[in-house]
mmCIF file of C-alpha atoms in Angstrom:
data_model
loop_
_atom_site.group_PDB
_atom_site.id
_atom_site.type_symbol
_atom_site.label_atom_id
_atom_site.label_comp_id
_atom_site.label_asym_id
_atom_site.label_seq_id
_atom_site.Cartn_x
_atom_site.Cartn_y
_atom_site.Cartn_z
ATOM 1 C CA MET A 28 -17.620 35.581 0.129
ATOM 2 C CA ALA A 29 -16.310 32.064 0.746
ATOM 3 C CA LEU A 30 -13.421 30.807 -1.297
ATOM 4 C CA THR A 31 -13.943 27.724 -3.383
ATOM 5 C CA ARG A 32 -11.829 24.659 -2.743
ATOM 6 C CA ALA A 33 -10.147 25.032 -6.142
ATOM 7 C CA PHE A 34 -9.130 28.606 -5.349
ATOM 8 C CA ARG A 35 -7.706 27.633 -1.930
ATOM 9 C CA GLU A 36 -5.797 24.767 -3.519
ATOM 10 C CA THR A 37 -4.423 27.103 -6.184
ATOM 11 C CA ILE A 38 -3.168 29.494 -3.500
ATOM 12 C CA TYR A 39 -1.635 26.585 -1.574
ATOM 13 C CA ARG A 40 0.129 25.090 -4.607
ATOM 14 C CA ARG A 41 1.532 28.428 -5.733
ATOM 15 C CA ALA A 42 2.720 29.306 -2.226
ATOM 16 C CA GLN A 43 4.505 25.962 -1.986
ATOM 17 C CA ARG A 44 6.577 26.640 -5.091
ATOM 18 C CA ASP A 45 6.952 30.436 -5.108
ATOM 19 C CA ALA A 46 8.751 32.194 -2.243
ATOM 20 C CA GLY A 47 7.865 35.607 -3.656
ATOM 21 C CA TYR A 48 4.181 34.715 -3.575
ATOM 22 C CA ARG A 49 4.423 33.607 0.076
ATOM 23 C CA LYS A 50 6.076 36.901 0.923
ATOM 24 C CA ALA A 51 3.385 38.823 -0.983
ATOM 25 C CA LEU A 52 0.598 36.979 0.899
ATOM 26 C CA LEU A 53 2.150 37.817 4.245
ATOM 27 C CA THR A 54 2.778 41.431 3.190
ATOM 28 C CA GLU A 55 -0.865 41.747 2.127
ATOM 29 C CA ALA A 56 -2.040 40.528 5.538
ATOM 30 C CA VAL A 57 0.273 42.887 7.445
ATOM 31 C CA ASN A 58 -0.637 45.874 5.268
ATOM 32 C CA ALA A 59 -4.348 45.233 5.736
ATOM 33 C CA TYR A 60 -3.923 45.188 9.520
ATOM 34 C CA LEU A 61 -1.803 48.314 9.536
ATOM 35 C CA GLY A 62 -4.300 49.993 7.235
ATOM 36 C CA GLY A 63 -7.159 49.199 9.610
ATOM 37 C CA ASP A 64 -8.945 46.664 7.373
ATOM 38 C CA MET A 65 -9.195 43.858 9.905
ATOM 39 C CA ALA A 66 -11.532 41.687 7.819
ATOM 40 C CA ALA A 67 -9.139 41.673 4.858
ATOM 41 C CA GLY A 68 -6.178 41.184 7.191
ATOM 42 C CA LYS A 69 -7.749 38.142 8.831
ATOM 43 C CA ALA A 70 -8.742 36.674 5.464
ATOM 44 C CA ALA A 71 -5.220 37.153 4.108
ATOM 45 C CA LEU A 72 -3.737 35.705 7.286
ATOM 46 C CA ARG A 73 -5.954 32.609 6.989
ATOM 47 C CA ASP A 74 -4.654 32.169 3.421
ATOM 48 C CA VAL A 75 -1.054 32.533 4.627
ATOM 49 C CA ILE A 76 -1.563 30.018 7.426
ATOM 50 C CA ASN A 77 -3.283 27.490 5.172
ATOM 51 C CA ALA A 78 -0.643 27.887 2.461
ATOM 52 C CA THR A 79 2.382 27.653 4.734
ATOM 53 C CA ILE A 80 2.279 26.280 8.254
ATOM 54 C CA GLY A 81 -1.284 24.997 8.582
ATOM 55 C CA PHE A 82 -3.533 25.488 11.590
ATOM 56 C CA GLU A 83 -2.536 22.273 13.387
ATOM 57 C CA ARG A 84 1.172 23.074 13.333
ATOM 58 C CA LEU A 85 0.499 26.709 14.247
ATOM 59 C CA ALA A 86 -1.630 25.545 17.184
ATOM 60 C CA ALA A 87 1.235 23.379 18.420
ATOM 61 C CA GLU A 88 3.744 26.230 18.126
ATOM 62 C CA LEU A 89 1.475 28.724 19.885
ATOM 63 C CA GLN A 90 0.261 26.131 22.409
ATOM 64 C CA LYS A 91 -3.372 26.961 21.679
ATOM 65 C CA PRO A 92 -6.156 24.724 20.370
ATOM 66 C CA SER A 93 -6.583 24.810 16.599
ATOM 67 C CA LYS A 94 -10.275 25.566 16.993
ATOM 68 C CA SER A 95 -9.417 28.686 19.024
ATOM 69 C CA LEU A 96 -7.120 29.898 16.262
ATOM 70 C CA HIS A 97 -9.890 29.433 13.705
ATOM 71 C CA ARG A 98 -12.250 31.433 15.923
ATOM 72 C CA MET A 99 -9.678 34.209 16.368
ATOM 73 C CA LEU A 100 -9.594 34.631 12.609
ATOM 74 C CA GLY A 101 -13.373 34.482 12.192
ATOM 75 C CA ALA A 102 -15.437 37.396 10.928
ATOM 76 C CA ALA A 103 -16.863 38.340 14.329
ATOM 77 C CA ALA A 104 -13.661 37.922 16.344
ATOM 78 C CA THR A 105 -11.365 40.673 17.502
ATOM 79 C CA LEU A 106 -7.734 39.798 16.907
ATOM 80 C CA THR A 107 -5.171 41.757 18.901
ATOM 81 C CA TRP A 108 -1.898 42.902 17.407
ATOM 82 C CA PRO A 109 0.268 40.800 19.790
ATOM 83 C CA THR A 110 -1.596 37.643 18.768
ATOM 84 C CA SER A 111 -1.571 38.445 15.069
ATOM 85 C CA SER A 112 2.132 39.305 15.177
ATOM 86 C CA ARG A 113 2.798 35.861 16.677
ATOM 87 C CA PHE A 114 0.848 34.375 13.755
ATOM 88 C CA PHE A 115 2.942 36.382 11.289
ATOM 89 C CA ARG A 116 6.229 35.292 12.896
ATOM 90 C CA CYS A 117 5.253 31.613 12.871
ATOM 91 C CA CYS A 118 4.212 31.777 9.220
ATOM 92 C CA ARG A 119 7.424 33.532 8.243
ATOM 93 C CA ARG A 120 9.542 30.956 10.100
ATOM 94 C CA ALA A 121 7.595 28.102 8.470
ATOM 95 C CA TRP A 122 9.137 28.781 5.077
ATOM 96 C CA ALA A 123 12.473 30.272 6.152
#
Protein backbone atom coordinates (compact mmCIF):
# COMPACT_ATOMS: atom_id res chain seq x y z
CA MET A 1 0.00 0.00 0.00
CA ALA A 2 1.44 3.37 -1.00
CA LEU A 3 1.66 6.10 1.57
CA THR A 4 -0.17 9.31 0.89
CA ARG A 5 1.76 12.55 0.66
CA ALA A 6 0.09 13.85 3.84
CA PHE A 7 1.19 10.77 5.78
CA ARG A 8 4.80 11.05 4.54
CA GLU A 9 4.84 14.73 5.43
CA THR A 10 3.48 13.95 8.89
CA ILE A 11 6.26 11.42 9.46
CA TYR A 12 8.85 13.92 8.21
CA ARG A 13 7.60 16.79 10.39
CA ARG A 14 7.43 14.65 13.51
CA ALA A 15 10.89 13.18 12.91
CA GLN A 16 12.32 16.67 12.52
CA ARG A 17 11.11 17.74 15.96
CA ASP A 18 11.16 14.50 17.97
CA ALA A 19 14.45 12.65 18.54
CA GLY A 20 12.64 9.76 20.22
CA TYR A 21 10.48 9.28 17.14
CA ARG A 22 13.56 9.21 14.87
CA LYS A 23 15.10 6.58 17.11
CA ALA A 24 11.86 4.56 17.07
CA LEU A 25 11.72 4.67 13.24
CA LEU A 26 15.27 3.41 12.96
CA THR A 27 14.67 0.74 15.62
CA GLU A 28 11.58 -0.44 13.73
CA ALA A 29 13.60 -0.82 10.52
CA VAL A 30 16.42 -2.73 12.24
CA ASN A 31 14.02 -5.01 14.11
CA ALA A 32 12.14 -5.84 10.92
CA TYR A 33 15.39 -6.83 9.20
CA LEU A 34 16.57 -8.90 12.13
CA GLY A 35 13.15 -10.52 12.34
CA GLY A 36 13.30 -11.52 8.67
CA ASP A 37 10.55 -9.17 7.42
CA MET A 38 12.52 -7.55 4.62
CA ALA A 39 9.53 -5.76 3.07
CA ALA A 40 8.67 -4.02 6.34
CA GLY A 41 12.34 -3.31 6.99
CA LYS A 42 12.80 -1.65 3.61
CA ALA A 43 9.60 0.37 4.01
CA ALA A 44 10.67 1.55 7.47
CA LEU A 45 14.15 2.35 6.18
CA ARG A 46 12.69 4.44 3.34
CA ASP A 47 10.70 6.38 5.96
CA VAL A 48 13.84 6.90 8.05
CA ILE A 49 15.84 8.09 5.06
CA ASN A 50 13.12 10.46 3.87
CA ALA A 51 12.58 11.84 7.37
CA THR A 52 16.24 12.36 8.22
CA ILE A 53 19.01 12.45 5.65
CA GLY A 54 17.14 12.29 2.35
CA PHE A 55 18.12 10.15 -0.63
CA GLU A 56 20.28 12.79 -2.34
CA ARG A 57 22.48 13.34 0.70
CA LEU A 58 22.63 9.60 1.40
CA ALA A 59 23.69 9.00 -2.21
CA ALA A 60 26.52 11.51 -1.81
CA GLU A 61 27.70 9.92 1.44
CA LEU A 62 27.59 6.39 0.03
CA GLN A 63 28.95 7.49 -3.36
CA LYS A 64 26.11 5.76 -5.19
CA PRO A 65 23.47 7.21 -7.50
CA SER A 66 20.23 8.17 -5.77
CA LYS A 67 18.24 6.12 -8.27
CA SER A 68 20.23 3.01 -7.31
CA LEU A 69 19.41 3.57 -3.65
CA HIS A 70 15.72 3.84 -4.48
CA ARG A 71 15.93 0.58 -6.43
CA MET A 72 17.74 -1.16 -3.56
CA LEU A 73 14.81 -0.33 -1.32
CA GLY A 74 12.17 -1.35 -3.86
CA ALA A 75 9.78 -4.24 -3.33
CA ALA A 76 11.54 -6.62 -5.72
CA ALA A 77 15.12 -5.79 -4.70
CA THR A 78 17.32 -7.82 -2.41
CA LEU A 79 19.11 -5.63 0.10
CA THR A 80 22.17 -7.13 1.77
CA TRP A 81 22.95 -6.57 5.42
CA PRO A 82 26.25 -4.72 4.74
CA THR A 83 24.44 -2.23 2.51
CA SER A 84 21.50 -1.78 4.85
CA SER A 85 23.82 -1.32 7.83
CA ARG A 86 25.56 1.49 5.94
CA PHE A 87 22.12 3.06 5.42
CA PHE A 88 21.38 2.76 9.14
CA ARG A 89 24.71 4.33 10.14
CA CYS A 90 24.25 7.28 7.77
CA CYS A 91 20.72 7.92 9.04
CA ARG A 92 21.84 7.75 12.65
CA ARG A 93 24.72 10.17 12.00
CA ALA A 94 22.36 12.56 10.17
CA TRP A 95 20.60 13.53 13.38
CA ALA A 96 23.43 13.00 15.87
